[in-house]
Amino acid sequence: MAHEEPTKSTPTTKLLIRNIGLILSGDLAHPILDADAVVAINGKISALGKEKDLDTTAATTTIDANGSTLAPGLIDSHVHPVAGDWTPRQNQTGWIDSCLHGGVTTMISAGEVHTPGRPRDVVGLKAMAITAQRSFAALRPSGVKVHGGAPVIEHGMIEEDFKSLADAGVRLLGEVGLGSVKDGETARQMVAWARKYGIQSTIHTGGPSIPGSSLIDKDIVLAADADVIGHINGGHTALPDDQITALCEQSQRGLEIVHNGNERAALLTLRLAKELKNLDRVILGTDAPAGSGVQPLGIIRLIAMLSSLGDVPAEIAFCFATGNTAKLRKLDCGIIETGRAADFVFLDYAQHSAGKTLLESVRLGDLPGIGMTIIDGVVRSERSRNTPPATKLTKVI
Ligand SMILES: [Zn+2]
């Protein structure tokens, strides 16, 4: 497992990806692009289209996609990292590297809640959040962009605390409701302070998960008005259907579906979002590491589950884990368009899938094979050690 620091000043690099069979843009408005080549300079997408129309000279890295599918690197909207690529939750190392082999190139912390002896006092929780933010900004496990440093709010925090967190570089709140703040009024005030200083919030939704957490029902979620209705399908226990329905109908915030939640409630949420023409609100996470472990293929499994059982075209389901999350969380990745980060995953239908294209195989509920991942224009993993083998394999020339 390689731990690499983000590069600061590097000479010009030019990545050319050619012979792409299908490009999934990650953007719900036009999920499939008519292009067969992508160029990225210094880690940013600079051009895409038909290869014959692009300036493909002087590439420093050329990749032959061999007719496979290119998608934006997947984003896990809900993880609980602690330190580098180690998690004390299941005493496991290398879990982030394993998720990279599941196509995940960006992770968003919903709180470093599994830190042993996690401080609950205001000074301590702020210090821990700033440390986590610094740690993951300085060191990317296997190149994966982990947005860490997400304090769990506690009673006693004042507006100045949110300002000082923002001034120190903290951009996320951990799940509201995992700490002592469990009433709608206090949560609403603290979420509003966070928002005022550019800090995004996620609320824990549903039954208790870790010790100390408790039921957060729809009234608290609606009152708090956090940016993301975290694990609306429960992590671990989902709210009753009428409460999930109320959240979909009465809020306009993000609807986060997690792998560690209730799959039936996930499908209910998806159906409601479809009926409300709110599919742009649907984003995906794993909620790992957790009691049920880590799921290196959690995001790609959710895509296949929602597409096949939720009756959504595969190219739309991919948007839930890419462009939707990027837009909601204001990230520069997640969509294949010029100017965005060159974070990609190469996929193809798995060997012996009943589906004979990537989209058909996912629609039938099969996991695709992952052939390669790229982050900031740099190849980070080749043939996945975790997915079934892809039919067509991508190669660095
Ligand atoms: Zn969580």
XYZ file of C-alpha atoms and ligand atoms in Angstrom:
398
model
C 0.000 0.000 0.000
C 1.569 3.238 -1.132
C 1.039 6.437 0.805
C 1.681 9.440 -1.326
C 1.696 13.080 -0.512
C -0.200 15.339 -2.899
C 2.233 16.759 -5.415
C 2.942 20.453 -5.029
C 4.927 21.701 -8.035
C 5.430 19.191 -10.819
C 6.586 19.556 -14.405
C 3.959 19.419 -17.150
C 2.330 16.038 -17.513
C -0.005 15.152 -20.348
C -2.265 12.134 -20.140
C -3.937 10.775 -23.267
C -6.683 8.165 -22.947
C -7.657 6.721 -26.324
C -9.883 4.022 -27.715
C -12.618 4.565 -25.110
C -15.729 2.515 -25.888
C -18.169 4.569 -23.793
C -17.855 7.649 -21.599
C -20.201 8.086 -18.635
C -20.049 11.800 -17.804
C -21.421 11.619 -14.242
C -23.757 14.492 -15.141
C -27.466 13.643 -14.952
C -28.253 16.205 -17.667
C -26.280 14.215 -20.270
C -24.941 11.015 -18.724
C -23.360 9.599 -21.899
C -20.810 11.550 -23.952
C -20.104 11.153 -27.639
C -16.319 10.900 -27.401
C -13.576 8.298 -27.607
C -10.605 10.168 -26.157
C -9.723 12.378 -23.187
C -6.656 14.558 -22.623
C -5.565 15.803 -19.197
C -2.746 18.244 -18.514
C -1.234 18.466 -15.027
C -4.081 16.427 -13.577
C -6.969 18.439 -15.056
C -9.142 17.436 -18.007
C -8.123 19.729 -20.872
C -9.991 18.230 -23.845
C -12.346 15.423 -24.787
C -13.930 14.327 -28.031
C -13.012 12.221 -31.046
C -9.302 11.420 -31.024
C -8.829 12.679 -34.578
C -10.021 16.149 -33.497
C -7.760 16.443 -30.420
C -4.151 17.526 -29.964
C -2.666 14.230 -28.855
C 1.009 15.115 -29.342
C 3.641 14.982 -26.609
C 1.644 12.872 -24.189
C 3.735 11.774 -21.204
C 1.337 8.897 -20.472
C -0.877 7.149 -23.021
C -3.582 4.701 -22.023
C -5.358 2.373 -24.413
C -8.854 1.882 -23.014
C -9.293 -1.048 -25.410
C -12.967 -0.247 -25.922
C -13.832 -0.237 -22.216
C -15.929 2.374 -20.376
C -14.538 5.507 -18.737
C -16.413 7.005 -15.780
C -15.499 9.644 -13.202
C -13.785 8.186 -10.142
C -16.485 7.187 -7.653
C -17.162 9.324 -4.573
C -18.048 7.751 -1.242
C -20.082 10.476 0.448
C -20.015 8.896 3.906
C -16.970 7.300 5.518
C -15.542 7.244 9.034
C -11.754 7.381 8.644
C -9.413 7.769 11.610
C -5.712 7.805 10.771
C -4.194 7.223 7.356
C -5.258 3.847 6.022
C -5.864 2.266 9.432
C -9.244 1.928 11.091
C -9.538 0.914 14.726
C -13.224 0.061 14.165
C -12.280 -3.334 12.744
C -8.544 -2.997 13.452
C -7.837 -3.123 9.769
C -5.188 -1.512 7.596
C -5.435 -0.890 3.880
C -9.200 -0.410 3.747
C -8.917 2.779 1.703
C -6.572 1.075 -0.764
C -9.136 -1.705 -1.055
C -11.867 0.842 -1.830
C -9.643 2.324 -4.551
C -9.799 -1.139 -6.125
C -13.576 -0.692 -5.982
C -13.314 2.479 -8.081
C -13.507 5.030 -5.238
C -11.150 7.973 -5.714
C -12.725 10.466 -3.269
C -14.105 9.955 0.239
C -15.975 12.396 2.474
C -15.640 12.016 6.225
C -18.861 12.031 8.227
C -16.794 12.266 11.396
C -13.683 10.556 12.758
C -15.968 8.948 15.307
C -14.026 5.724 15.784
C -10.961 7.482 17.191
C -10.183 5.678 20.465
C -11.059 7.953 23.381
C -12.601 10.543 21.057
C -12.759 13.869 22.922
C -16.246 15.248 23.628
C -15.252 18.635 25.062
C -15.300 21.592 22.713
C -11.555 22.320 22.699
C -10.758 18.636 22.251
C -13.217 17.980 19.431
C -11.998 21.043 17.548
C -8.377 20.030 17.952
C -9.146 16.524 16.721
C -11.018 17.813 13.671
C -8.203 20.155 12.708
C -5.662 17.361 13.167
C -7.691 15.026 10.922
C -8.118 17.730 8.286
C -4.363 18.382 8.268
C -3.487 14.700 8.303
C -5.630 13.726 5.305
C -4.726 16.887 3.387
C -1.031 16.063 3.778
C -1.201 12.351 3.049
C -3.509 10.582 0.655
C -3.703 6.843 1.263
C -2.932 5.227 -2.126
C -3.720 8.584 -3.717
C -7.378 8.581 -2.610
C -8.670 12.068 -1.803
C -10.013 11.745 1.740
C -11.771 14.912 2.876
C -11.253 14.486 6.610
C -11.722 16.669 9.649
C -15.430 16.540 10.465
C -16.144 17.470 14.104
C -19.169 15.978 15.858
C -20.995 18.909 17.428
C -21.610 18.953 21.168
C -23.618 21.180 23.491
C -21.672 24.270 24.523
C -20.381 25.206 21.065
C -20.858 28.871 20.174
C -20.715 30.708 16.864
C -17.055 31.589 17.392
C -16.205 27.868 17.471
C -17.547 27.408 13.941
C -15.717 30.488 12.727
C -12.428 29.291 14.204
C -12.930 25.798 12.717
C -13.536 27.351 9.298
C -10.529 29.651 9.683
C -8.443 26.546 10.417
C -9.565 24.855 7.196
C -12.393 22.620 8.445
C -15.109 22.324 5.773
C -17.325 19.517 7.094
C -19.343 18.640 10.160
C -19.486 15.071 11.354
C -22.929 13.525 11.579
C -25.155 15.789 13.607
C -26.823 13.648 16.250
C -23.843 11.408 17.047
C -22.817 13.797 19.821
C -24.854 15.327 22.628
C -26.871 17.604 20.324
C -30.042 15.665 19.617
C -32.720 18.350 19.692
C -33.870 20.063 16.512
C -33.525 23.608 17.785
C -29.871 23.390 18.872
C -28.991 21.375 15.774
C -30.596 23.994 13.545
C -28.629 26.806 15.200
C -25.298 25.004 14.904
C -25.933 23.884 11.309
C -26.751 27.510 10.440
C -23.527 28.749 12.062
C -21.575 26.105 10.168
C -23.227 27.095 6.881
C -22.479 30.776 7.531
C -18.753 29.948 7.600
C -18.763 27.553 4.631
C -18.868 24.306 6.618
C -21.142 21.586 5.178
C -23.286 19.447 7.412
C -24.689 15.918 7.381
C -27.251 14.643 9.853
C -27.435 11.106 11.197
C -30.893 9.817 10.240
C -32.642 6.844 11.819
C -31.929 4.595 14.757
C -28.797 4.564 16.931
C -25.551 3.205 15.519
C -22.482 3.684 17.716
C -22.836 3.774 21.513
C -24.000 7.230 22.567
C -26.065 7.834 19.460
C -29.833 7.667 19.555
C -32.891 7.873 17.331
C -32.919 10.911 15.060
C -36.401 11.093 13.597
C -37.820 13.139 10.748
C -38.816 16.074 12.951
C -35.224 16.566 14.136
C -33.877 16.092 10.600
C -36.293 18.642 9.147
C -35.613 21.116 11.965
C -31.831 20.831 11.657
C -31.950 21.356 7.867
C -28.438 19.965 7.321
C -27.063 19.920 3.774
C -27.215 16.133 3.568
C -29.861 13.848 5.057
C -27.233 11.278 6.008
C -28.086 7.622 5.418
C -31.781 8.242 4.858
C -32.052 4.448 4.551
C -30.708 4.060 8.064
C -27.292 3.424 9.447
C -28.061 0.940 10.789
C -31.834 1.185 11.364
C -34.104 3.020 8.941
C -36.971 5.303 9.867
C -40.517 4.095 9.097
C -41.638 4.583 5.495
C -43.928 7.532 6.263
C -41.017 9.436 7.817
C -38.715 8.725 4.853
C -41.518 9.917 2.583
C -41.873 13.135 4.600
C -38.122 13.802 4.355
C -38.124 13.327 0.586
C -41.187 15.541 0.147
C -40.620 18.276 2.731
C -36.885 18.870 2.393
C -34.806 19.802 -0.644
C -31.513 18.593 0.864
C -29.335 15.711 -0.308
C -30.763 12.196 0.015
C -27.861 9.988 0.975
C -28.258 6.245 0.518
C -25.631 4.061 2.196
C -24.464 0.500 1.682
C -24.562 -0.156 5.425
C -28.247 0.712 5.598
C -31.596 -0.884 4.890
C -31.847 -1.861 1.210
C -35.639 -1.790 1.098
C -35.599 1.760 2.509
C -32.959 2.647 -0.092
C -35.289 1.516 -2.875
C -38.184 3.446 -1.323
C -36.054 6.604 -1.271
C -35.045 6.095 -4.883
C -38.650 5.595 -5.979
C -39.750 8.759 -4.147
C -36.886 10.785 -5.624
C -37.907 9.579 -9.077
C -41.558 10.485 -8.549
C -40.585 13.928 -7.238
C -38.191 14.400 -10.196
C -35.459 14.898 -7.608
C -32.914 12.314 -8.766
C -30.243 15.033 -8.565
C -30.577 14.853 -4.752
C -29.553 11.180 -4.561
C -25.961 10.556 -3.446
C -24.221 7.380 -2.259
C -21.983 6.384 0.630
C -20.886 3.270 2.444
C -20.897 4.471 6.098
C -17.784 2.308 6.507
C -15.826 1.398 8.533
C -18.641 0.302 10.785
C -19.922 -2.672 12.710
C -20.509 -4.450 9.424
C -16.911 -3.879 8.430
C -15.577 -2.158 5.347
C -16.970 -2.706 1.875
C -14.349 -2.162 -0.818
C -17.062 -2.641 -3.457
C -19.804 -0.869 -1.494
C -20.343 2.009 -3.908
C -20.289 -0.089 -7.073
C -22.592 -2.616 -5.382
C -25.045 0.184 -4.550
C -24.962 1.365 -8.171
C -25.781 -2.151 -9.402
C -28.465 -2.650 -6.731
C -30.225 0.663 -7.383
C -30.046 0.268 -11.160
C -31.295 -3.326 -11.228
C -33.886 -3.353 -8.421
C -34.746 0.368 -8.598
C -35.292 0.319 -12.339
C -32.902 3.153 -13.150
C -30.640 3.157 -16.241
C -27.080 2.307 -15.229
C -25.690 5.571 -16.625
C -28.047 7.444 -14.266
C -27.104 5.296 -11.268
C -23.436 6.173 -11.865
C -24.362 9.876 -11.501
C -25.502 9.195 -7.918
C -21.912 8.323 -6.961
C -20.151 10.935 -9.095
C -21.641 14.168 -10.444
C -24.523 14.436 -7.963
C -22.133 14.221 -5.014
C -19.632 16.568 -6.628
C -22.287 19.215 -7.248
C -23.811 18.929 -3.796
C -20.440 18.971 -2.077
C -18.827 21.493 -4.424
C -15.969 19.195 -5.499
C -13.874 19.682 -8.635
C -14.093 15.978 -9.563
C -17.056 13.683 -10.312
C -17.898 14.883 -13.825
C -15.966 14.317 -17.039
C -15.705 17.819 -18.482
C -12.840 20.185 -19.191
C -11.370 21.945 -16.178
C -12.258 19.208 -13.704
C -9.847 16.855 -11.928
C -8.707 13.914 -14.044
C -10.082 11.280 -11.639
C -11.302 8.242 -13.532
C -12.309 4.624 -13.270
C -12.213 2.220 -16.226
C -14.896 -0.450 -16.261
C -16.214 -3.216 -18.445
C -18.817 -5.926 -18.076
C -17.479 -8.817 -16.040
C -16.435 -12.007 -17.757
C -19.451 -14.287 -18.231
C -22.021 -11.633 -17.219
C -25.413 -12.236 -18.777
C -25.256 -8.588 -19.886
C -23.169 -8.049 -22.994
C -22.363 -4.389 -22.409
C -21.322 -2.586 -19.258
C -24.674 -0.784 -18.989
C -26.680 -3.959 -19.599
C -24.691 -5.963 -17.047
C -25.159 -3.333 -14.322
C -28.851 -3.091 -15.166
C -29.039 -6.852 -14.621
C -27.463 -6.393 -11.200
C -23.969 -7.684 -11.954
C -20.868 -5.929 -10.680
C -18.646 -4.634 -13.456
C -14.940 -5.402 -13.641
C -12.655 -2.479 -12.858
C -9.583 -2.270 -15.062
C -7.815 0.832 -13.752
C -8.161 3.964 -11.624
C -6.590 7.370 -12.203
C -6.416 10.261 -9.728
C -5.242 13.724 -10.780
C -4.038 12.256 -14.065
C -1.869 9.591 -12.400
C -2.535 5.828 -12.653
C -3.221 4.647 -9.090
C -4.328 1.058 -9.586
C -4.546 -1.361 -12.486
C -6.683 -4.485 -12.762
C -8.798 -4.550 -9.609
C -7.976 -7.225 -7.076
C -11.550 -6.992 -5.742
C -13.991 -6.946 -8.669
C -14.693 -9.837 -11.001
C -12.359 -9.675 -14.022
C -13.361 -7.202 -16.726
C -13.842 -8.518 -20.244
C -11.859 -5.721 -21.928
C -8.737 -4.544 -20.152
C -7.185 -1.103 -20.130
C -3.421 -0.828 -20.694
C -0.740 1.787 -20.179
C 1.205 1.975 -23.438
Zn -21.985 7.319 9.633
